Coordinates of C-alpha atoms in Angstrom, one line a residue:
Chain A
M1 CA 288.6 35.6 143.1
K2 CA 285.2 34.9 144.6
E3 CA 282.4 36.5 142.8
L4 CA 280.3 38.8 145.7
L5 CA 278.4 40.9 143.9
R6 CA 276.2 40.4 140.7
L7 CA 274.0 42.5 138.6
E8 CA 272.3 41.4 135.9
H9 CA 270.7 43.9 133.4
I10 CA 269.5 46.6 136.2
H11 CA 267.1 49.2 135.1
F12 CA 266.2 52.3 137.3
R13 CA 264.0 54.9 136.7
Y14 CA 263.2 57.7 139.1
E15 CA 259.1 58.5 139.4
E16 CA 258.3 60.3 136.1
E17 CA 261.9 60.9 134.7
Y18 CA 264.6 59.5 132.4
P19 CA 266.3 56.2 133.6
A20 CA 269.1 56.8 136.1
I21 CA 270.6 53.2 134.7
K22 CA 269.9 51.5 132.0
D23 CA 270.4 47.8 131.6
V24 CA 273.5 47.6 133.8
S25 CA 275.4 44.2 134.5
A26 CA 278.0 43.6 136.8
T27 CA 280.2 41.6 139.2
L28 CA 282.3 42.6 141.8
Y29 CA 284.6 40.4 143.5
E30 CA 285.9 39.3 146.9
G31 CA 289.1 41.8 147.8
E32 CA 288.8 44.1 144.6
R33 CA 289.8 47.6 144.3
V34 CA 287.1 49.2 141.8
A35 CA 286.6 52.7 140.8
V36 CA 283.1 53.5 139.0
L37 CA 283.8 56.7 137.0
G38 CA 281.6 59.2 135.3
G39 CA 280.5 62.5 134.6
N40 CA 278.0 64.4 136.9
G41 CA 274.6 62.7 136.5
A42 CA 276.0 59.1 134.7
G43 CA 274.6 57.1 137.1
K44 CA 277.0 56.4 139.7
S45 CA 275.1 57.5 143.0
T46 CA 272.2 55.2 141.8
F47 CA 273.8 52.4 140.9
F48 CA 275.6 52.3 144.3
L49 CA 272.1 52.7 145.8
C50 CA 270.7 49.8 144.1
C51 CA 274.0 47.5 145.4
N52 CA 273.3 48.5 149.0
G53 CA 269.1 47.9 148.7
V54 CA 268.3 51.6 149.5
L55 CA 267.0 51.5 146.0
Q56 CA 265.0 48.6 144.3
P57 CA 265.5 48.2 140.3
Q58 CA 262.7 47.9 138.5
S59 CA 263.9 45.1 136.5
G60 CA 266.9 42.9 136.7
K61 CA 268.4 40.5 138.8
M62 CA 271.1 41.1 141.8
F63 CA 273.0 38.0 143.1
L64 CA 274.6 38.1 146.7
K65 CA 278.1 35.5 147.0
G66 CA 275.7 33.2 144.5
E67 CA 272.2 33.5 145.8
E68 CA 269.7 35.8 144.4
V69 CA 268.5 38.8 146.3
T70 CA 264.8 39.3 145.8
D71 CA 262.9 42.1 147.7
S72 CA 262.1 40.3 150.6
K73 CA 263.2 41.7 154.0
K74 CA 265.5 39.2 154.9
D75 CA 267.2 39.5 151.3
V76 CA 267.4 43.3 151.7
F77 CA 268.8 43.0 155.2
R78 CA 271.5 40.1 154.1
L79 CA 272.4 42.8 151.1
R80 CA 272.5 45.9 153.3
Q81 CA 274.9 44.0 156.2
A82 CA 277.4 42.3 153.5
V83 CA 277.3 46.3 151.0
G84 CA 278.3 49.0 153.6
L85 CA 277.7 52.6 151.3
V86 CA 279.3 55.4 153.2
F87 CA 276.9 58.2 151.2
Q88 CA 278.9 61.8 149.8
E89 CA 277.8 64.0 152.1
P90 CA 278.3 63.2 156.0
D91 CA 275.8 65.3 156.9
S92 CA 273.2 63.5 154.6
Q93 CA 274.6 60.1 156.9
I94 CA 274.9 61.3 160.3
I95 CA 271.9 61.4 162.6
A96 CA 272.9 60.7 165.9
G97 CA 274.0 63.6 168.8
T98 CA 277.7 61.8 169.5
V99 CA 280.4 60.0 167.5
E100 CA 279.9 56.9 169.3
N101 CA 276.1 56.9 169.1
E102 CA 276.5 57.4 165.6
V103 CA 278.6 54.4 165.0
S104 CA 277.1 52.2 167.2
F105 CA 273.9 52.8 164.7
G106 CA 274.0 49.7 162.2
P107 CA 275.6 47.2 164.6
M108 CA 272.3 48.4 166.8
N109 CA 270.5 47.6 163.8
L110 CA 271.7 44.2 163.3
R111 CA 270.3 43.4 166.9
L112 CA 273.6 42.3 168.2
E113 CA 275.0 41.9 171.8
H114 CA 275.5 45.4 173.4
S115 CA 278.8 44.0 174.4
E116 CA 279.5 43.2 170.6
V117 CA 277.9 46.7 169.3
S118 CA 280.6 48.3 171.7
R119 CA 283.4 46.5 170.7
R120 CA 282.8 46.8 166.5
T121 CA 282.2 50.5 167.6
M122 CA 285.6 51.0 169.2
Q123 CA 287.2 49.0 166.7
A124 CA 286.0 51.0 164.0
L125 CA 286.5 53.9 165.6
T126 CA 290.3 53.3 166.2
K127 CA 291.0 52.2 162.9
M128 CA 289.3 55.4 161.6
N129 CA 291.8 57.6 164.0
L130 CA 289.1 58.7 165.5
G131 CA 289.9 57.4 169.4
G132 CA 289.0 59.9 172.4
Y133 CA 286.2 61.1 170.2
Q134 CA 282.9 58.9 171.4
D135 CA 281.6 61.5 173.3
R136 CA 282.1 65.1 170.7
A137 CA 279.0 65.6 168.9
P138 CA 279.2 65.5 165.0
H139 CA 277.8 68.5 164.0
Y140 CA 280.8 70.5 165.7
L141 CA 284.0 68.2 163.9
S142 CA 285.7 69.4 160.4
G143 CA 284.8 67.7 157.2
G144 CA 287.3 65.2 157.2
E145 CA 286.4 64.2 160.8
K146 CA 282.8 63.6 159.7
K147 CA 283.8 61.4 156.5
R148 CA 286.1 59.8 159.1
V149 CA 282.9 59.1 161.3
S150 CA 280.7 58.1 158.2
I151 CA 283.2 55.4 157.3
A152 CA 283.6 54.2 161.0
D153 CA 279.6 53.9 161.0
V154 CA 280.0 51.5 158.1
L155 CA 282.9 50.2 159.3
A156 CA 281.4 48.6 162.4
M157 CA 278.6 46.8 160.5
Q158 CA 281.5 44.9 159.3
P159 CA 280.8 44.4 155.6
D160 CA 282.5 42.2 152.9
M161 CA 282.3 45.5 150.5
I162 CA 282.3 49.0 151.1
L163 CA 281.0 51.5 148.7
L164 CA 282.4 55.3 148.7
D165 CA 280.3 57.6 147.0
E166 CA 282.6 60.8 146.1
P167 CA 284.7 59.9 148.9
T168 CA 287.3 62.0 147.9
A169 CA 284.8 65.4 147.5
S170 CA 285.4 68.8 149.4
L171 CA 288.3 66.8 151.2
D172 CA 291.6 68.5 151.4
P173 CA 294.7 67.1 150.4
E174 CA 295.7 65.9 153.9
N175 CA 292.5 64.3 154.8
V176 CA 292.7 62.7 151.1
A177 CA 296.3 61.3 151.8
L178 CA 294.2 59.9 155.4
L179 CA 291.2 58.2 153.4
E180 CA 293.6 56.6 150.6
Q181 CA 295.7 55.1 153.5
T182 CA 292.7 53.9 155.4
L183 CA 291.2 52.3 152.0
N184 CA 294.8 50.5 151.2
E185 CA 294.6 48.8 155.1
L186 CA 290.9 48.1 154.3
S187 CA 292.1 46.6 151.2
R188 CA 294.7 44.7 153.1
A189 CA 292.2 43.2 155.3
G190 CA 290.5 41.9 152.7
I191 CA 287.3 44.1 152.2
T192 CA 286.0 44.5 148.9
L193 CA 286.1 48.1 147.9
A194 CA 284.1 50.5 145.1
I195 CA 284.6 54.1 144.9
S196 CA 282.6 56.5 143.1
T197 CA 284.0 59.4 141.2
H198 CA 285.3 62.1 139.3
D199 CA 288.8 62.3 140.5
V200 CA 290.4 60.7 138.1
D201 CA 293.7 61.0 139.5
F202 CA 292.7 59.6 143.0
A203 CA 291.3 56.3 141.0
W204 CA 294.3 55.9 139.5
R205 CA 296.3 55.4 142.3
F206 CA 293.4 53.6 144.2
A207 CA 291.8 51.0 141.6
T208 CA 292.8 48.1 139.3
R209 CA 289.3 48.1 137.7
A210 CA 287.2 50.4 136.6
I211 CA 283.4 50.5 135.7
V212 CA 283.0 53.5 133.7
L213 CA 279.5 55.0 133.2
S214 CA 277.5 57.6 131.0
G215 CA 273.9 58.0 130.6
G216 CA 273.0 55.3 132.9
R217 CA 275.2 53.0 131.0
I218 CA 278.2 51.1 131.1
I219 CA 280.5 51.9 128.5
A220 CA 283.5 50.1 129.9
D221 CA 284.5 47.7 132.9
A222 CA 288.0 46.5 132.3
C223 CA 291.3 47.2 134.0
I224 CA 292.4 51.0 134.5
D225 CA 294.8 51.1 132.7
E226 CA 292.9 49.5 129.5
V227 CA 290.2 52.3 130.7
F228 CA 292.2 55.4 130.7
A229 CA 294.6 53.8 127.7
S230 CA 291.0 54.2 125.7
E231 CA 290.4 58.2 124.1
P232 CA 286.9 57.1 123.0
V233 CA 285.5 55.8 126.5
L234 CA 286.8 58.5 128.3
A235 CA 285.5 61.2 125.6
E236 CA 282.0 59.5 125.9
A237 CA 282.1 60.0 129.6
R238 CA 283.8 63.7 130.0
L239 CA 286.9 62.0 131.5
K240 CA 290.4 63.4 131.6
K241 CA 293.2 60.9 132.2
P242 CA 294.5 61.4 135.2
L243 CA 298.2 63.7 135.6
L244 CA 300.4 61.1 136.2
Y245 CA 299.6 59.0 133.2
A246 CA 299.2 61.9 130.8
M247 CA 302.4 63.1 131.5
A248 CA 304.1 59.6 131.2
E249 CA 302.7 58.9 128.0
L250 CA 303.8 62.8 127.1
L251 CA 307.3 61.5 128.0
E252 CA 306.8 58.2 125.7
G253 CA 305.5 60.5 123.0
N254 CA 308.5 62.7 123.3
L255 CA 310.9 59.7 124.0
S256 CA 309.6 57.9 120.7
G257 CA 310.1 61.2 119.0
D258 CA 313.7 61.3 118.8
R259 CA 316.5 59.9 121.2
V260 CA 315.1 56.5 122.8
S261 CA 314.3 53.6 119.8
W262 CA 311.1 52.7 121.1
S263 CA 310.9 48.7 122.1
P264 CA 308.0 46.2 121.3
G265 CA 305.7 46.3 124.0
R266 CA 306.5 49.3 125.8
E267 CA 303.0 50.3 125.3
A268 CA 302.2 47.5 127.7
R269 CA 304.5 49.2 130.2
R270 CA 302.4 50.5 133.7
K271 CA 302.3 54.0 134.2
P272 CA 303.4 55.3 137.3
R273 CA 300.6 55.8 139.9
R274 CA 302.5 57.9 142.2
I275 CA 305.1 60.8 142.4
E276 CA 308.0 58.4 143.4
E277 CA 306.8 55.9 140.8
F278 CA 307.0 58.9 137.9
L279 CA 310.1 60.2 138.9
G280 CA 311.5 57.0 138.8
Y281 CA 309.7 56.5 135.1
I282 CA 311.6 59.6 134.4
D283 CA 314.9 58.1 135.8
C284 CA 314.4 55.0 133.1
S285 CA 312.6 56.9 130.6
S286 CA 316.3 59.0 130.0
G287 CA 318.3 56.3 130.8
R288 CA 320.1 57.5 133.6
H289 CA 320.4 54.2 134.9
G290 CA 322.3 52.7 132.0
S291 CA 319.9 50.8 129.6
G292 CA 317.5 53.9 128.1
D293 CA 315.0 50.9 127.8
L294 CA 311.6 52.2 129.4
R295 CA 310.6 48.5 131.0
Chain B
M1 CA 270.8 97.3 176.4
M2 CA 267.2 96.6 176.0
T3 CA 267.2 93.9 178.7
A4 CA 269.5 96.5 180.9
A5 CA 266.9 99.1 180.5
L6 CA 263.6 96.8 180.8
I7 CA 265.6 95.0 184.6
M8 CA 266.0 98.5 185.8
T9 CA 262.2 99.6 185.1
V10 CA 260.8 96.6 186.5
V11 CA 263.0 96.5 189.2
W12 CA 262.4 99.5 190.1
C13 CA 258.7 99.2 190.2
L14 CA 258.9 96.7 191.8
L15 CA 260.5 97.6 194.9
Y16 CA 259.5 101.9 194.6
G17 CA 257.9 102.1 198.4
R18 CA 259.7 99.7 200.0
V19 CA 263.1 100.0 199.5
P20 CA 264.6 103.5 200.5
S21 CA 265.0 105.0 197.0
V22 CA 268.7 106.0 196.5
A23 CA 269.6 102.6 197.7
L24 CA 266.6 101.5 195.0
A25 CA 268.5 103.8 192.4
L26 CA 271.5 102.2 193.0
A27 CA 270.8 98.8 192.8
C28 CA 268.7 99.4 189.9
A29 CA 272.0 100.8 188.4
V30 CA 274.4 98.4 189.2
L31 CA 271.8 95.8 187.9
G32 CA 271.8 97.9 184.5
V33 CA 275.0 98.2 184.0
A34 CA 276.3 94.4 185.1
F35 CA 273.9 93.1 182.2
S36 CA 274.2 95.8 179.3
L37 CA 278.2 94.6 179.6
L38 CA 277.7 91.3 180.2
G39 CA 274.4 89.7 178.6
R40 CA 274.2 91.1 175.3
H41 CA 272.1 88.6 173.3
R42 CA 274.3 86.7 171.2
H43 CA 273.2 85.0 167.7
R44 CA 273.2 81.0 167.6
P45 CA 272.2 80.6 170.9
F46 CA 270.9 77.3 170.7
V47 CA 273.9 76.1 169.2
L48 CA 276.3 77.5 172.1
V49 CA 273.7 76.2 174.7
D50 CA 274.5 72.7 173.3
V51 CA 278.6 73.4 172.9
L52 CA 278.6 74.5 176.5
A53 CA 276.7 71.7 178.4
Q54 CA 279.7 69.4 176.1
S55 CA 282.2 71.3 178.1
S56 CA 280.5 71.4 181.4
R57 CA 281.8 69.9 184.6
L58 CA 278.9 68.8 185.5
N59 CA 278.5 66.4 181.9
R60 CA 279.6 63.6 184.1
V61 CA 276.8 63.6 186.0
S62 CA 274.3 60.9 185.5
P63 CA 271.9 62.7 182.8
S64 CA 268.8 60.8 184.4
L65 CA 269.3 61.9 188.3
K66 CA 270.0 65.2 186.5
L67 CA 266.9 65.1 184.8
W68 CA 264.9 63.8 187.6
V69 CA 265.5 66.4 190.2
V70 CA 265.3 69.2 187.5
L71 CA 261.5 68.4 187.3
V72 CA 261.3 67.8 190.7
L73 CA 262.4 71.9 191.7
M74 CA 260.6 73.2 188.6
A75 CA 257.3 71.7 189.5
L76 CA 258.3 73.1 193.6
C77 CA 259.2 76.2 192.4
V78 CA 256.1 76.6 190.2
S79 CA 253.7 75.4 193.1
A80 CA 255.3 77.6 195.3
S81 CA 253.6 80.1 197.3
N82 CA 256.6 82.6 197.8
L83 CA 259.2 83.9 195.9
V84 CA 262.2 82.7 197.8
V85 CA 261.9 79.1 196.3
G86 CA 262.3 80.6 192.8
V87 CA 265.4 83.3 194.2
F88 CA 266.9 79.9 195.9
L89 CA 266.8 78.2 192.5
A90 CA 268.0 80.7 190.3
V91 CA 271.0 81.3 192.9
V92 CA 271.7 77.4 193.0
A93 CA 271.7 77.1 189.0
L94 CA 274.3 79.7 189.0
I95 CA 276.2 78.1 191.6
L96 CA 276.2 75.3 189.9
I97 CA 275.9 76.1 186.3
V98 CA 279.2 78.4 186.9
P99 CA 281.3 77.9 189.7
V100 CA 280.7 74.4 189.6
G101 CA 280.1 73.6 186.2
G102 CA 283.1 76.1 185.1
L103 CA 280.7 77.7 182.4
R104 CA 281.8 81.8 182.2
L105 CA 279.7 84.1 184.3
R106 CA 279.3 86.2 180.8
D107 CA 278.1 83.1 178.7
Y108 CA 275.6 82.5 181.5
L109 CA 274.4 86.3 181.4
H110 CA 274.6 86.4 177.6
L111 CA 271.7 82.8 177.4
L112 CA 269.9 84.5 180.3
A113 CA 269.2 87.5 178.4
L114 CA 267.0 86.4 176.3
P115 CA 264.2 84.9 178.8
V116 CA 264.9 87.6 181.1
S117 CA 263.6 90.3 178.6
F118 CA 260.3 88.4 177.9
L119 CA 259.9 88.1 181.8
M120 CA 260.1 91.4 182.6
I121 CA 258.2 92.7 179.4
N122 CA 255.8 90.5 181.3
G123 CA 256.8 91.9 184.5
L124 CA 255.8 95.4 183.0
A125 CA 251.6 94.1 182.2
L126 CA 251.9 92.5 185.3
L127 CA 252.5 95.8 187.7
F128 CA 251.0 98.3 185.7
E129 CA 247.3 99.1 185.8
L130 CA 245.4 101.8 184.1
T131 CA 243.1 103.9 186.2
A132 CA 241.5 107.7 185.6
Q133 CA 242.8 108.7 188.9
R134 CA 246.3 107.9 190.5
T135 CA 246.1 104.6 193.0
G136 CA 248.8 102.7 195.2
V137 CA 252.8 103.4 195.5
L138 CA 253.8 104.6 192.1
G139 CA 251.6 106.3 189.2
I140 CA 252.8 107.8 185.7
H141 CA 250.7 110.2 183.9
V142 CA 250.2 109.3 180.0
L143 CA 247.5 111.4 178.4
G144 CA 244.8 112.5 181.0
S145 CA 245.6 108.9 181.9
W146 CA 247.0 107.3 185.3
F147 CA 249.2 103.8 184.9
C148 CA 249.3 102.8 188.8
V149 CA 251.7 100.8 190.6
S150 CA 249.6 99.0 193.7
A151 CA 251.1 97.1 196.4
E152 CA 249.0 94.1 195.9
A153 CA 250.3 94.1 191.8
Q154 CA 254.2 94.3 193.3
S155 CA 253.5 91.2 195.5
H156 CA 251.9 89.4 192.4
A157 CA 254.3 90.1 189.6
A158 CA 257.3 89.2 192.1
L159 CA 255.9 85.9 192.9
V160 CA 255.4 85.0 189.0
M161 CA 258.7 86.5 188.0
A162 CA 260.6 84.8 190.9
R163 CA 258.4 81.4 189.8
A164 CA 259.3 82.0 186.2
L165 CA 263.0 83.2 186.6
G166 CA 263.2 80.0 189.1
A167 CA 262.0 77.5 186.3
V168 CA 264.1 78.9 183.4
S169 CA 267.2 78.8 185.8
C170 CA 266.2 75.0 186.3
L171 CA 265.7 74.4 182.9
Y172 CA 269.4 76.2 182.1
L173 CA 270.9 74.0 184.8
L174 CA 269.6 70.3 183.0
S175 CA 270.5 72.3 179.2
L176 CA 273.6 73.7 180.2
T177 CA 275.3 70.7 181.6
T178 CA 273.7 68.0 179.8
P179 CA 274.2 67.0 175.9
M180 CA 270.6 66.9 174.4
S181 CA 271.3 63.3 173.1
E182 CA 271.9 62.4 176.9
V183 CA 268.4 64.1 177.4
I184 CA 266.7 62.0 174.9
G185 CA 268.4 58.9 175.6
T186 CA 267.4 59.4 179.7
L187 CA 263.5 59.8 178.2
R188 CA 264.1 56.5 176.6
R189 CA 264.8 54.4 179.6
V190 CA 261.6 55.7 181.2
R191 CA 259.7 54.4 177.9
C192 CA 258.8 57.6 176.4
P193 CA 256.9 56.6 173.1
G194 CA 259.6 55.2 170.6
I195 CA 258.2 57.8 167.7
L196 CA 258.4 61.0 169.9
I197 CA 262.0 59.8 170.6
D198 CA 263.0 58.8 167.2
L199 CA 261.6 62.3 166.4
M200 CA 263.4 64.3 169.1
Y201 CA 267.1 62.8 167.6
L202 CA 266.0 63.9 164.3
T203 CA 264.6 66.8 165.3
Y204 CA 267.9 67.3 167.5
R205 CA 270.1 66.8 164.6
Y206 CA 268.2 68.7 161.9
I207 CA 268.3 72.1 163.9
F208 CA 272.5 71.8 163.3
I209 CA 272.1 70.9 159.2
L210 CA 269.7 73.6 158.8
L211 CA 271.4 76.1 160.9
L212 CA 274.3 75.3 158.9
M213 CA 272.5 75.4 155.5
F214 CA 270.5 78.6 156.6
Y215 CA 274.0 80.4 157.1
T216 CA 275.6 79.8 154.2
M217 CA 272.8 80.4 152.5
R218 CA 272.4 83.5 154.3
D219 CA 276.2 84.2 153.4
A220 CA 275.2 83.9 150.3
A221 CA 272.6 86.3 149.8
A222 CA 274.5 88.7 151.5
S223 CA 277.9 88.3 149.5
R224 CA 275.4 89.1 146.2
L225 CA 274.1 92.3 148.3
G226 CA 271.0 90.7 149.2
F227 CA 270.4 92.4 152.5
V228 CA 271.4 95.8 150.9
D229 CA 268.1 97.4 151.8
Y230 CA 264.5 97.0 153.4
Q231 CA 262.7 95.7 150.6
T232 CA 265.6 93.3 149.1
S233 CA 265.9 92.3 152.5
I234 CA 262.2 91.2 153.1
R235 CA 262.5 89.5 149.5
T236 CA 265.9 87.8 150.2
T237 CA 264.4 86.5 153.4
G238 CA 261.2 84.8 151.4
H239 CA 263.4 83.6 149.1
L240 CA 265.6 82.1 151.9
Y241 CA 263.5 80.2 153.7
A242 CA 261.1 78.9 150.7
D243 CA 264.6 77.2 149.3
L244 CA 265.5 76.0 153.1
L245 CA 261.8 74.3 153.3
L246 CA 262.7 72.6 150.2
R247 CA 266.5 71.5 151.1
S248 CA 265.0 70.4 154.3
Y249 CA 262.6 67.5 152.3
R250 CA 265.7 67.0 150.2
Q251 CA 267.9 66.5 153.1
A252 CA 265.4 64.5 154.9
Y253 CA 265.3 61.5 152.3
R254 CA 268.8 61.4 151.7
N255 CA 268.9 60.6 155.5
F256 CA 266.6 58.3 155.2
D257 CA 268.1 56.4 152.3
A258 CA 271.1 56.8 154.9
M259 CA 269.4 55.2 157.6
E260 CA 268.2 52.1 155.4
S261 CA 271.6 51.2 154.1
R262 CA 272.3 50.6 157.6
C263 CA 269.5 48.1 158.5
Y264 CA 267.0 50.7 159.7
G265 CA 263.8 49.1 160.5
T266 CA 261.6 49.5 163.4
G267 CA 263.4 52.9 165.3
I268 CA 266.0 54.3 166.0
R269 CA 268.3 52.6 168.4
F270 CA 271.9 53.6 169.8
L271 CA 274.5 52.0 171.7
E272 CA 273.9 54.1 175.5
N273 CA 276.7 53.3 178.1
R274 CA 274.7 54.6 181.2
R275 CA 276.4 57.0 183.5
E276 CA 276.3 56.1 187.0
M277 CA 274.8 58.0 190.0
A278 CA 277.5 58.7 192.3
G279 CA 277.0 59.0 195.7
G280 CA 277.7 62.8 196.3
H281 CA 276.0 63.8 193.4
V282 CA 273.0 62.1 194.8
A283 CA 273.4 63.6 198.2
T284 CA 273.8 66.9 196.8
A285 CA 270.5 66.5 194.8
V286 CA 268.8 64.9 198.1
G287 CA 269.5 67.9 199.7
I288 CA 269.0 70.9 197.1
T289 CA 265.6 69.3 196.8
A290 CA 265.0 68.8 200.7
I291 CA 266.1 72.7 201.2
T292 CA 263.9 73.8 198.5
L293 CA 260.6 71.8 199.9
G294 CA 261.6 73.1 203.3
L295 CA 261.5 76.5 201.6
S296 CA 258.4 76.2 200.2
L297 CA 256.7 74.8 202.9
S298 CA 257.9 77.0 205.6
F299 CA 257.2 80.1 204.1
R300 CA 253.5 79.6 202.9

């Protein structure tokens, strides 16, 4: 995989406060699906704001596609063009009086031709199921619709990577499912996606890699399965295991205890990410389909 | 109810001595009942105006055309030396907003109730004069003095109130048929300074964000008996506004970050789809302006 964004020993402190992120180093690759996990105040939002260039780290280096990003206007512009950021609260992001104006704000700042801005705006709106919302005022939309507008905002800029800060916060299950579907489509289109969340169930379904922050430091950066298998990491980050993961573990524990012999390498088996997979897992575990082998 | 009472009083004083008493009493009663039934003041008027503008059938008319016509009509109304112009514009606005634009009469009267109340209070101040002896067409004896209404005061108050009513109706014609974002977009096109345009966009957006915040906080305070008595209400309101101010600062910072994250540099720019001026709309606008000008000139 090609490197997209690399952070080396990034350090950021808000005025007269303790450092929000300390000595953070990470590399994000093209097409990845990354979950940035951590409890409240772990530094997830600050990490994202640094990745997008809204916050300038006090020390450390950043590289976009191998080229160093300095604090020059040109470099910051290049970074913000390539790395889109969707804020947690849509009301913090939305500034325009109509949905169309709102979504066109980013492309207009890229100094594109009006026809191109119009094309991108329509494309982003269609992708986010917002066709017909162009003339609607954002302040009269529901929470889920506002969230979709805020994602369309960033999509219209056609970035290589999208950072979503707490994307599932205050969304109902239907909107979470819609969001997940959209993120899957974006991922299939080759866009790198990173979400910051403490919704471990969503992260477990969505991501392949997890970066865990605690007290502003990265305490784990690995395949998401490995992260959730590590009790010390979860304890330090004040995280719980995803429900399906925990249930699968419980099931494995029960099976290993009495009825089924535990074959070597069984621990490496991929835990179910969705309820359908879990049902298959139960079938397989209980030997209904013959072998009793969990793999 | 207050507005209805004011309207009845002012109309009575304005027309006393000029219209037969029975007819005047009947007119006052009709106006009073109509306003007390239909014109009750609602909360969140600003939000209501914006919602109604979004759904008006005249929303499709070019905002530039509406803005310029309204400005010209207002100028004619304010400079008119007769009350016919103001009354004519109030009627035109009513027709354009209610049957043409599709707004319910009840909603329009709700919105009109607030400015009309102020208008009526000012009307009373213009009508009455404190004198030692009874003069003019109407006099009320209060504690040894007379509050009198003269014929000149009636004419003067009627002219001022007609101008104000006409101008307010023109403003409503614009604001109830044109979403604010389109008005701001039009101002940008006529080279209004960029900083003002940016401020207008942000202020417009902030009104909604802060209103939402305010209502949430107020409801939260009310749910904890924050308005249980007068003293508590005052204290709670103080806390509420102080907190709102702090939150508005925080919100401003967050909004600025979000704008910066999308490459904001030198001014807020949006994609603007210009609505073409239809021939029929231009003809109607020219017609209304010409009639207003004609009325203004012929009743000098």
